[in-house]
XYZ file of C-alpha atoms in Angstrom:
776
model
C 138.285 102.608 75.887
C 134.873 103.384 74.407
C 135.010 100.434 72.026
C 136.110 98.228 74.890
C 133.144 99.373 76.956
C 130.744 98.717 74.071
C 132.002 95.170 73.618
C 131.695 94.491 77.303
C 128.132 95.840 77.647
C 126.616 94.119 74.644
C 128.656 90.960 74.957
C 126.203 89.111 77.254
C 123.531 89.414 74.551
C 125.619 87.744 71.857
C 125.815 84.050 71.140
C 128.712 82.686 73.173
C 131.702 80.952 71.694
C 134.416 81.070 74.348
C 134.691 82.557 77.823
C 138.053 84.089 78.584
C 139.442 84.049 82.094
C 139.608 87.811 82.633
C 136.679 89.171 84.678
C 135.436 92.744 84.707
C 133.510 94.024 87.698
C 131.003 96.526 86.329
C 127.630 95.723 87.834
C 128.301 94.470 91.314
C 128.675 90.912 89.989
C 131.513 89.497 87.912
C 131.362 89.957 84.159
C 133.146 88.054 81.431
C 134.944 89.090 78.264
C 133.416 87.078 75.428
C 134.457 86.481 71.859
C 132.032 86.314 68.956
C 132.056 85.306 65.352
C 131.026 87.458 62.396
C 127.475 86.116 62.459
C 127.148 87.059 66.122
C 128.334 90.586 65.468
C 125.952 91.043 62.544
C 123.054 89.745 64.649
C 123.767 92.263 67.397
C 124.456 95.274 65.158
C 120.987 96.857 65.769
C 121.628 96.771 69.520
C 124.999 98.535 69.511
C 123.751 102.106 69.605
C 121.115 101.420 72.236
C 123.495 99.731 74.631
C 126.072 102.432 74.092
C 123.493 105.005 75.161
C 122.478 103.186 78.315
C 126.091 102.395 79.225
C 126.667 106.157 79.457
C 124.135 106.650 82.241
C 125.661 108.473 85.170
C 125.255 107.790 88.858
C 123.177 110.947 89.317
C 120.013 108.844 89.466
C 121.302 106.661 92.296
C 118.647 105.815 94.848
C 119.272 105.828 98.565
C 120.503 102.281 99.050
C 119.178 99.914 101.694
C 121.923 99.080 104.192
C 122.579 95.327 104.018
C 122.061 93.374 107.234
C 125.321 91.454 107.854
C 123.406 88.719 109.661
C 121.056 88.167 106.731
C 123.897 88.308 104.207
C 125.770 85.622 106.161
C 122.671 83.390 106.201
C 122.221 83.877 102.467
C 125.810 82.844 101.759
C 125.611 79.768 104.002
C 122.431 78.598 102.325
C 123.730 79.363 98.840
C 126.763 77.118 99.418
C 124.469 74.197 100.228
C 122.419 74.480 97.047
C 122.767 72.375 93.937
C 122.512 74.052 90.526
C 119.036 72.583 90.103
C 117.921 74.052 93.439
C 119.381 77.431 92.547
C 117.507 77.512 89.266
C 114.407 76.393 91.151
C 114.506 79.574 93.211
C 114.346 81.537 89.943
C 111.317 79.556 88.687
C 108.027 81.406 89.169
C 105.029 79.550 87.682
C 101.300 80.166 87.966
C 99.179 77.596 89.759
C 97.890 74.722 87.671
C 94.824 72.628 88.431
C 95.308 70.008 89.710
C 98.484 71.169 91.465
C 99.986 67.851 92.560
C 102.844 67.995 90.050
C 103.765 71.551 91.027
C 103.707 70.645 94.717
C 106.138 67.821 93.998
C 108.383 70.259 92.144
C 108.368 72.421 95.282
C 109.427 69.390 97.357
C 112.214 68.771 94.854
C 113.446 72.365 95.180
C 112.491 73.256 91.608
C 110.047 76.100 92.369
C 110.826 79.125 94.531
C 107.717 81.286 94.113
C 104.092 80.709 93.125
C 101.681 82.932 91.245
C 97.891 83.096 91.661
C 97.631 80.689 94.587
C 94.946 82.436 96.619
C 92.775 79.759 98.238
C 94.135 79.281 101.776
C 93.889 75.493 101.520
C 96.057 75.481 98.402
C 98.520 77.894 99.990
C 98.834 75.573 102.981
C 99.550 72.580 100.720
C 102.285 74.452 98.864
C 103.766 75.776 102.107
C 103.969 72.263 103.540
C 105.573 71.028 100.323
C 108.300 73.669 100.714
C 108.837 72.600 104.337
C 109.337 69.026 103.095
C 112.058 70.040 100.608
C 115.743 69.301 101.322
C 116.617 72.895 102.277
C 113.153 73.948 103.451
C 113.253 77.285 101.641
C 109.849 78.967 101.991
C 107.819 80.157 99.019
C 106.726 83.572 97.884
C 102.991 83.613 97.078
C 102.062 86.429 94.710
C 98.821 87.836 93.297
C 97.632 91.107 91.774
C 96.165 92.414 95.013
C 96.315 95.982 93.769
C 93.122 97.760 94.825
C 91.012 94.856 95.968
C 91.216 91.638 97.898
C 87.694 91.075 99.132
C 86.603 94.701 99.460
C 87.130 96.698 96.263
C 88.639 100.161 96.681
C 88.557 102.764 93.932
C 91.455 102.186 91.503
C 94.869 103.804 92.036
C 94.173 106.656 89.615
C 91.425 107.624 92.070
C 93.901 107.380 94.948
C 96.055 109.894 93.093
C 92.975 112.077 92.609
C 92.781 112.505 96.390
C 96.127 114.363 96.202
C 96.653 112.889 99.659
C 99.388 110.211 99.765
C 98.304 109.275 103.294
C 95.004 108.033 101.867
C 96.868 105.880 99.354
C 99.026 104.438 102.120
C 95.907 103.703 104.141
C 94.186 101.967 101.226
C 97.253 99.860 100.481
C 97.574 98.926 104.151
C 94.046 97.540 104.476
C 94.214 95.714 101.164
C 97.454 94.109 102.338
C 96.025 93.236 105.758
C 93.120 91.387 104.160
C 95.312 89.694 101.563
C 97.802 88.302 104.061
C 95.030 86.579 106.024
C 94.925 83.823 103.393
C 98.723 83.393 103.316
C 99.599 85.510 100.281
C 102.769 87.502 100.991
C 103.537 89.414 97.788
C 101.544 91.788 95.579
C 102.273 92.992 92.056
C 101.883 96.615 93.022
C 102.310 99.493 92.852
C 102.143 100.214 89.144
C 103.914 103.559 88.826
C 104.171 104.043 85.075
C 103.847 107.705 84.135
C 101.460 108.164 81.220
C 100.138 111.105 79.239
C 97.976 108.948 76.982
C 94.484 108.032 78.236
C 93.986 105.771 75.223
C 96.167 103.350 77.181
C 93.829 101.445 79.513
C 96.321 100.872 82.301
C 96.340 104.504 83.356
C 93.708 103.224 85.818
C 96.482 101.512 87.842
C 98.846 104.456 88.157
C 99.022 108.019 89.435
C 98.733 109.870 86.149
C 101.016 112.102 84.145
C 103.356 113.821 86.583
C 106.607 112.388 88.008
C 106.490 114.451 91.223
C 102.947 113.386 92.061
C 103.708 109.878 90.860
C 106.746 109.568 93.120
C 104.759 110.703 96.159
C 102.070 108.091 95.573
C 104.592 105.405 94.649
C 106.300 105.741 98.019
C 102.985 105.899 99.894
C 101.659 102.751 98.283
C 104.859 100.803 98.919
C 104.790 101.842 102.574
C 101.135 100.897 102.942
C 101.359 97.438 101.393
C 104.523 96.648 103.347
C 103.047 97.894 106.623
C 100.097 95.598 105.978
C 102.398 92.604 105.540
C 102.852 92.306 101.768
C 106.069 92.510 99.812
C 105.705 94.852 96.856
C 106.664 94.782 93.206
C 106.992 98.222 91.697
C 106.186 98.002 87.997
C 106.635 98.183 85.062
C 110.300 99.142 84.870
C 110.399 101.270 82.772
C 108.563 103.310 80.093
C 105.602 100.949 79.746
C 103.193 103.874 80.131
C 104.293 105.562 76.905
C 103.451 103.051 74.147
C 103.250 104.460 70.669
C 99.651 105.168 69.716
C 98.511 104.422 73.262
C 98.327 100.755 72.243
C 99.082 98.346 75.070
C 102.247 96.255 74.665
C 103.436 98.527 71.849
C 106.991 99.833 71.736
C 108.273 103.018 73.349
C 110.764 105.545 72.051
C 112.558 107.116 74.980
C 115.460 109.522 75.373
C 117.906 109.414 78.267
C 116.727 112.769 79.612
C 113.081 111.643 79.536
C 114.022 108.419 81.270
C 115.601 110.284 84.170
C 113.306 113.282 84.470
C 109.912 111.735 83.742
C 109.853 107.971 84.128
C 112.441 107.019 86.761
C 111.364 109.197 89.740
C 108.464 106.945 90.874
C 110.749 103.891 90.723
C 113.450 105.622 92.744
C 110.808 106.635 95.293
C 109.620 103.028 95.557
C 113.159 101.719 96.046
C 113.807 104.278 98.771
C 110.500 103.286 100.406
C 111.735 99.697 100.593
C 110.126 97.788 97.733
C 111.336 94.209 97.795
C 110.972 93.552 94.080
C 110.836 95.322 90.726
C 108.931 93.980 87.737
C 110.491 94.613 84.338
C 108.183 95.809 81.600
C 107.659 93.588 78.583
C 107.573 96.302 75.937
C 110.475 97.430 73.800
C 112.358 100.649 74.426
C 114.054 102.042 71.349
C 113.526 98.678 69.655
C 114.894 96.336 72.336
C 112.653 94.512 74.861
C 113.307 95.611 78.430
C 113.396 91.928 79.431
C 116.791 91.657 77.736
C 118.134 95.175 78.311
C 121.233 94.786 80.441
C 121.850 98.540 80.425
C 118.510 99.237 82.079
C 118.406 96.310 84.496
C 121.835 95.094 85.542
C 123.653 98.395 85.030
C 121.122 101.082 85.923
C 118.671 99.404 88.292
C 120.885 96.975 90.118
C 124.110 98.971 90.156
C 123.530 102.683 89.783
C 120.204 102.688 91.630
C 121.675 100.209 94.136
C 118.592 97.979 94.132
C 119.471 94.714 95.889
C 116.089 92.991 95.775
C 114.446 90.757 93.175
C 113.866 91.715 89.549
C 111.071 89.622 88.069
C 109.911 89.311 84.517
C 106.326 90.097 83.671
C 103.959 87.251 82.816
C 105.574 84.995 80.137
C 107.738 87.964 79.094
C 110.869 85.849 78.666
C 109.119 83.538 76.210
C 107.749 86.586 74.434
C 111.270 87.595 73.406
C 110.651 85.121 70.585
C 107.549 87.098 69.553
C 109.611 90.286 69.604
C 111.926 88.706 67.045
C 115.075 89.111 69.137
C 115.495 85.464 70.194
C 115.088 82.425 67.930
C 113.709 80.227 70.723
C 113.015 80.106 74.462
C 116.463 78.747 75.267
C 118.190 81.803 73.831
C 115.503 83.988 75.402
C 116.308 82.502 78.814
C 119.981 83.297 78.309
C 119.335 86.879 77.239
C 116.993 87.578 80.145
C 119.242 86.101 82.828
C 122.301 87.921 81.547
C 120.347 91.182 81.404
C 119.513 90.813 85.100
C 116.044 89.205 85.242
C 116.063 87.094 88.402
C 112.649 85.414 88.231
C 111.064 83.793 85.203
C 107.328 84.311 85.592
C 105.457 81.464 83.895
C 107.636 81.126 80.778
C 109.230 77.918 82.169
C 112.375 78.917 80.312
C 114.801 79.074 83.235
C 113.834 75.726 84.710
C 114.078 74.053 81.320
C 117.176 75.624 79.805
C 119.441 77.399 82.321
C 121.271 74.282 83.500
C 122.217 73.524 79.904
C 123.300 77.124 79.357
C 125.518 77.078 82.455
C 127.105 73.755 81.567
C 127.796 74.994 78.036
C 129.529 78.117 79.402
C 127.065 80.522 77.878
C 125.696 81.677 81.239
C 128.174 82.240 84.095
C 127.229 80.562 87.366
C 127.920 83.866 89.123
C 124.894 85.338 87.362
C 122.709 82.506 88.659
C 124.108 83.062 92.152
C 123.355 86.783 91.978
C 119.696 86.061 91.256
C 119.439 83.420 93.976
C 121.089 85.733 96.530
C 118.433 88.319 95.821
C 115.599 85.821 96.231
C 116.979 84.458 99.500
C 117.746 87.966 100.777
C 114.135 89.037 100.257
C 112.777 85.898 101.911
C 115.011 86.418 104.946
C 114.078 90.107 105.170
C 110.394 89.185 105.075
C 110.862 86.764 107.962
C 109.619 83.791 105.969
C 112.292 81.441 107.268
C 111.080 81.972 110.835
C 107.427 81.314 110.030
C 105.883 78.152 111.465
C 104.416 76.244 108.529
C 101.559 75.161 110.787
C 100.366 78.779 110.765
C 99.067 78.129 107.252
C 96.717 75.500 108.688
C 95.198 78.076 111.031
C 94.251 80.730 108.474
C 90.962 82.415 109.425
C 87.764 81.295 107.723
C 86.264 84.779 108.044
C 87.538 88.318 107.614
C 86.506 91.269 109.737
C 85.949 93.869 107.051
C 84.773 96.749 109.233
C 87.926 98.868 109.060
C 88.573 97.952 105.438
C 85.098 99.160 104.467
C 85.603 102.368 106.402
C 88.889 103.066 104.618
C 87.395 102.228 101.221
C 84.556 104.696 101.743
C 86.860 107.499 102.861
C 89.242 106.993 99.948
C 86.322 106.999 97.504
C 84.834 110.116 99.105
C 88.118 112.002 98.809
C 88.736 110.881 95.228
C 85.631 112.338 93.564
C 86.470 115.282 91.317
C 83.848 117.933 90.696
C 84.915 119.428 87.366
C 81.846 121.614 86.748
C 79.087 123.003 88.981
C 77.391 125.768 87.013
C 74.376 127.061 88.910
C 75.442 125.190 92.061
C 73.106 122.245 91.490
C 75.371 120.297 93.795
C 74.964 119.579 96.570
C 71.336 118.634 95.995
C 69.325 121.157 97.966
C 66.215 120.417 100.053
C 64.376 122.810 97.732
C 64.907 120.365 94.863
C 61.644 118.445 95.201
C 61.652 115.991 92.291
C 64.840 114.131 91.439
C 65.195 111.790 88.462
C 67.914 109.141 88.647
C 68.803 107.745 85.221
C 71.179 104.925 84.271
C 71.342 101.176 84.882
C 74.628 101.599 86.763
C 72.605 103.265 89.540
C 71.150 99.910 90.573
C 74.115 97.626 89.945
C 76.995 96.507 92.167
C 78.354 93.391 90.458
C 81.332 94.939 88.660
C 83.410 95.301 91.846
C 85.935 92.642 90.913
C 88.083 91.194 93.691
C 89.635 87.920 94.857
C 86.709 86.813 97.026
C 85.774 83.958 94.651
C 89.178 82.285 94.205
C 89.841 82.710 97.925
C 86.637 80.842 98.720
C 84.694 83.763 100.193
C 81.230 85.047 99.384
C 80.785 88.339 97.567
C 80.753 91.243 100.038
C 77.529 93.199 100.200
C 77.505 96.608 98.581
C 74.949 99.388 98.435
C 73.796 100.709 95.057
C 73.519 104.370 94.147
C 69.747 103.984 94.087
C 69.559 102.565 97.600
C 72.033 105.091 99.010
C 70.214 108.056 97.444
C 66.806 106.820 98.601
C 68.112 106.819 102.171
C 68.970 110.501 101.850
C 66.036 112.139 100.089
C 64.035 114.422 102.370
C 60.442 113.851 103.354
C 59.348 116.525 100.894
C 61.477 115.125 98.076
C 60.827 112.307 95.603
C 63.365 110.173 93.769
C 62.221 108.453 90.580
C 64.445 105.902 88.874
C 64.626 104.852 85.231
C 67.436 102.452 84.168
C 67.342 103.595 80.501
C 69.993 101.027 79.566
C 69.828 97.246 79.325
C 73.237 96.964 81.002
C 75.147 99.030 83.578
C 77.638 100.338 81.034
C 75.031 101.619 78.617
C 75.812 99.550 75.564
C 72.147 99.166 74.619
C 68.854 100.806 75.513
C 66.203 99.197 77.662
C 63.684 102.053 77.544
C 64.981 105.405 76.389
C 61.510 106.966 76.169
C 60.664 106.095 79.766
C 63.906 107.725 80.930
C 63.058 110.894 79.001
C 59.548 110.931 80.488
C 60.880 110.558 84.050
C 63.426 113.319 83.455
C 60.799 115.650 81.986
C 58.783 115.509 85.197
C 61.768 116.217 87.470
C 63.392 119.368 88.841
C 66.846 117.815 88.594
C 68.227 114.901 86.575
C 71.103 112.773 87.874
C 72.544 110.668 85.031
C 74.989 107.887 85.922
C 77.218 106.848 83.017
C 79.995 104.282 83.061
C 82.933 103.482 80.865
C 82.350 100.221 79.001
C 82.739 97.488 81.618
C 84.964 95.436 79.288
C 87.269 98.367 78.520
C 88.985 98.868 81.860
C 92.583 98.005 82.656
C 95.121 95.923 80.758
C 94.763 95.238 77.054
C 91.931 97.716 76.444
C 93.405 100.573 74.474
C 90.869 102.881 72.847
C 90.876 105.127 69.797
C 87.740 106.947 70.950
C 87.317 108.359 74.448
C 83.735 109.565 74.359
C 80.872 107.988 76.315
C 80.555 104.386 75.216
C 77.530 102.622 73.794
C 74.322 104.663 73.693
C 75.116 106.828 76.721
C 75.930 109.899 74.643
C 72.588 109.544 72.855
C 70.855 109.344 76.226
C 72.638 112.452 77.458
C 71.600 114.403 74.374
C 67.980 113.306 74.805
C 68.018 114.487 78.417
C 69.567 117.817 77.410
C 66.622 118.279 75.058
C 64.240 118.254 78.063
C 65.885 121.502 79.267
C 66.111 120.087 82.778
C 69.319 120.706 84.751
C 71.604 117.689 84.591
C 74.103 116.353 87.089
C 76.364 113.947 85.205
C 78.191 111.297 87.275
C 80.969 109.619 85.291
C 82.406 106.233 86.276
C 85.721 105.885 84.478
C 89.265 104.625 84.833
C 90.791 107.213 82.508
C 90.235 110.742 81.189
C 87.411 110.905 78.646
C 86.501 113.514 76.053
C 83.529 115.185 77.731
C 83.362 118.271 75.509
C 79.623 117.968 74.803
C 78.849 117.306 78.463
C 80.926 120.300 79.533
C 78.756 122.500 77.302
C 75.329 121.175 78.237
C 75.416 119.484 81.670
C 75.149 121.818 84.645
C 77.329 119.703 86.965
C 79.865 116.981 86.207
C 81.445 114.753 88.823
C 84.192 112.241 88.020
C 83.492 109.252 90.285
C 86.144 106.928 88.793
C 85.117 103.316 89.532
C 84.094 103.828 93.137
C 84.236 100.260 94.507
C 82.357 98.434 97.241
C 81.726 101.471 99.444
C 82.027 104.131 96.781
C 78.351 104.386 95.809
C 77.389 105.175 99.374
C 80.213 107.710 99.472
C 78.909 109.297 96.291
C 75.424 109.678 97.761
C 76.989 111.412 100.767
C 78.718 113.864 98.437
C 75.703 114.486 96.182
C 73.563 115.397 99.177
C 76.256 117.509 100.804
C 77.132 115.386 103.836
C 80.688 115.668 102.566
C 82.163 117.970 99.949
C 84.230 116.718 97.010
C 87.950 117.437 97.386
C 89.568 115.430 94.578
C 91.744 116.972 91.885
C 92.644 115.547 88.475
C 95.935 113.618 88.289
C 95.694 113.606 84.501
C 94.771 116.230 81.953
C 91.385 115.738 80.279
C 91.624 116.458 76.532
C 89.003 118.164 74.404
C 89.611 115.679 71.605
C 91.609 112.499 71.061
C 93.700 114.363 68.482
C 95.397 116.317 71.302
C 96.870 113.141 72.812
C 99.497 112.698 74.197
C 98.682 115.668 76.368
C 100.087 116.934 79.659
C 100.437 120.207 81.494
C 104.242 120.391 81.434
C 104.850 120.972 77.749
C 107.825 122.889 76.410
C 107.567 126.415 75.032
C 107.604 126.615 71.262
C 109.237 129.054 68.892
C 105.795 130.422 68.045
C 103.509 130.525 71.096
C 99.806 130.487 70.356
C 98.270 133.880 69.563
C 95.407 132.857 67.312
C 97.461 133.506 64.223
C 97.730 130.642 61.736
C 101.480 130.392 62.074
C 101.532 129.832 65.832
C 101.234 126.530 67.671
C 97.705 125.176 67.926
C 94.983 123.367 65.971
C 92.756 124.667 63.195
C 89.715 122.617 64.291
C 89.901 122.692 68.104
C 91.289 124.760 70.932
C 94.803 123.700 71.860
C 94.072 123.951 75.596
C 92.755 120.946 77.545
C 89.143 120.581 78.597
C 90.247 120.275 82.244
C 93.860 120.953 83.246
C 96.018 118.826 85.510
C 95.190 119.513 89.164
C 91.685 120.815 88.371
C 88.795 120.302 90.772
C 86.004 122.213 92.481
C 84.234 121.866 95.802
C 81.172 123.351 97.542
C 82.962 126.567 98.419
C 85.444 128.855 96.637
C 89.050 129.833 97.298
C 91.244 132.748 96.377
C 95.032 132.944 96.419
C 96.039 136.186 98.044
C 99.804 136.231 98.517
C 102.985 134.424 97.620
C 106.313 135.165 99.279
C 109.756 133.671 98.735
C 112.198 133.727 101.626
C 114.985 134.951 99.366
C 115.334 136.234 95.832
C 118.423 134.065 95.464
C 118.976 130.341 95.976
C 122.455 128.846 95.863
C 123.076 125.700 93.838
C 123.432 123.710 97.060
C 120.753 125.537 99.028
C 117.002 126.015 99.385
C 114.325 128.654 99.891
C 110.848 128.608 101.357
C 107.703 129.768 99.592
C 104.675 130.922 101.615
C 101.270 130.880 99.936
C 98.122 132.346 101.479
C 94.779 130.825 100.481
C 91.364 132.136 101.591
C 88.014 130.366 101.734
C 85.578 133.033 100.506
C 82.502 130.826 100.897
C 80.153 129.987 103.741
C 81.202 126.354 104.138
C 84.437 124.727 105.245
C 86.340 123.227 102.360
C 89.548 121.454 101.493
C 91.835 122.922 98.879
C 94.871 121.359 97.250
C 97.463 124.131 97.198
C 99.806 123.435 94.296
C 103.272 124.878 93.662
C 104.852 124.974 90.205
C 108.163 126.290 88.901
C 109.551 127.345 85.542
C 113.178 127.803 84.590
C 113.107 130.760 82.223
C 116.512 130.387 80.559
C 118.611 127.227 80.297
C 120.819 125.350 77.865
C 117.834 123.270 76.813
C 114.174 124.224 76.586
C 112.476 123.697 79.942
C 108.789 122.948 80.698
C 106.315 125.808 81.068
C 105.313 124.427 84.469
C 106.584 121.678 86.743
C 104.869 120.565 89.931
C 107.242 120.917 92.887
C 104.921 120.779 95.879
C 101.330 120.293 97.010
C 99.428 120.299 100.284
C 95.794 119.460 100.959
C 94.449 121.809 103.623
C 91.091 122.423 105.288
C 90.084 126.059 105.530
C 87.158 127.350 107.577
C 84.650 129.731 105.908
C 85.860 133.321 105.547
C 89.256 132.308 106.909
C 92.760 132.228 105.441
C 95.613 129.788 105.799
C 99.281 130.171 104.897
C 100.979 127.110 103.466
C 104.758 126.810 103.410
C 106.766 124.914 100.798
C 110.494 124.270 100.690
C 112.217 124.369 97.329
C 115.648 122.764 97.078
C 118.091 123.523 94.306
C 118.606 119.793 93.751
C 114.910 119.492 92.863
C 115.228 122.120 90.137
C 117.748 120.244 88.032
C 117.309 118.265 84.846
C 119.242 115.516 83.109
C 121.121 115.861 79.860
C 121.380 113.303 77.089
C 124.208 111.513 78.898
C 122.099 111.092 82.031
C 124.000 113.727 84.003
C 122.095 115.881 86.481
C 122.393 119.566 85.568
C 121.608 122.239 88.164
C 121.870 125.361 86.085
C 121.998 128.895 87.505
C 119.493 131.340 86.104
C 116.088 132.981 86.602
C 113.069 131.005 87.833
C 109.409 131.718 88.385
C 107.284 130.015 91.005
C 103.494 129.754 90.664
C 100.836 128.897 93.247
C 97.179 128.023 92.786
C 94.567 125.290 92.585
C 95.623 123.703 89.281
C 98.360 123.754 86.658
C 97.117 127.116 85.347
C 98.058 128.765 88.644
C 98.756 132.444 88.059
C 99.918 133.798 91.422
C 103.660 134.133 90.890
C 106.968 135.172 92.356
C 110.545 135.108 91.084
C 113.980 134.055 92.277
C 117.398 133.381 90.829
C 119.399 130.202 91.187
C 123.037 131.207 91.645
C 126.310 129.347 91.962
C 127.247 128.528 95.535
C 130.120 130.455 97.050
C 132.268 127.352 97.045
C 131.885 126.923 93.305
C 131.592 130.537 92.149
C 134.502 131.727 89.983
């Protein structure tokens, strides 16, 4: 039986010789028993173990399936029966716009293109939409762009959304971005990116929610809901494991166990599916040596069958063609076969499906049923989105202007809530009226041009934005002075303009505000770093300002955790501003002057040194816990603890945690308990605290993390007042997966911790016990 299963699961990846008539129904679509020659078997030998592992995945990870609409399913089947093979393959063809686009528009009329990428100018969208309406079957197009955290107005990036620890803010941001995007006719965004990552060397941490699967799942669902409510279909990405490349190097391979897959990397994808995402984008890295683009076990078996996802699975950009670069396919024709059989429905820009799939079907190497499965999914999504009922003339009436009032308001509030105050020694923030002379240093303080969005390609003018300098000048008191020195020749501090002038201005001030920014070219995809300190000459500038002995407020624009060990020692206040966006500089001025208090918390651990990476709060206990002795876990040249732990953040008041109470000392394996936590604001100003709940399983059959986030609530507490926050813990949320992908809910002792970060030390205990129905 096991050998039979292995042959069946890896068969679609082998070169075909003959298709037998017996069909096996494993993945919700028919499968075929295939024979191979000795060369085929030798070619596939490296893949045997991997596909055996993924074929063993259990149904414990199954997402809550969307209930099919019988009316839509009937329409899909009627339309599918009318389609030629060429038209079916056309629905799986997903190219990027070319200039000029006349040839592509004719391909749309001929039914040879089903979706378009990077068409953002409303006039071009209208032309393509009319071309689809002129095709034989009049199947509408999907228009997709990376409208992730900006269309015309730029929001802070998604890592900043996660730093709010308020999923409602993420949903709001996604909603307004979607509303603005749909005004030009775009109907699909490549978001959210939900890859869990513990490696800030990897530049794309800027697009996700950080290191924790519980937090990541909450923000994944919120973002999907927001984009969809605003009118955009979503594409949760990158399925799966893309955020854990070896060495933190983008596009590099990932080594991933089954238990890690289920416990760490899948939860945000399951949350997105349950929130209604229409599409999933496969990652283009390898997992355990095999590119995800051709991994049937991950896509057709796990995603489409066990997770019950019935929408579209798209490749990443040219990922099918890149199977040749990976060395697993000799050419694009074989790559097309491997990807389609694995379950990739759309070929994004590789032009492999449209060129080779008809030949593959006619040769018997690709079953027509597999083509039909992909086309069903495309048509199903288009019907669910209401595209078939849309009047094509609506594209001719797209608005020439956008009302950005509400979008700007949302962008400012998200930015304001995302700022993380990680140090405030001496309470130099907020800036007090008694601070008479303020020095503002850094070219980024008077620069707004790195708010990248789609305004240009869409034919709009750049939206106006206020600089830090202008926003701060509006807020200085009549008895205060603000003196500005750019110091750097560029906003990201790669070179000096006038270091000496900046030092002179700082020397004459009572308080120095230094704005530093991560290298402007080192943000996002393809920008992995081996060093995470301040880029360019910014560190040198900071050290020169420290030498003046003036108190320093350091504002850090970044899309990832940096190593700020020197700054932590010598700056009095440090505020992580992320990349604040169109309205974010005004929001920052509001926070610096105390109109609003910072309430963000870190969604990723900040390391002391790059040598600690990968780093996260939920590590396993070791056989020799750190005591300071040489033969215990740690480093000889640096503390083993992070610079700032996961969940860390300060505000303009202080909180204490006074009590924790569990509703019962026992929880049955099918039950739940509540945990009440009392938090008190001991300051003189109202503040918002993120109350965080962590658990630890003390004894289990495998080593369990020291802490795991299981709940959080952001609450406002009046000065000198207390608030009790209630959490519900379910036994099902305390389980873990074994190496066969089975969910294990294991009885035994647990601790629960409450506090303001992952080092929370207010604790209680309970036991997880077998339910009465299952007790011996």
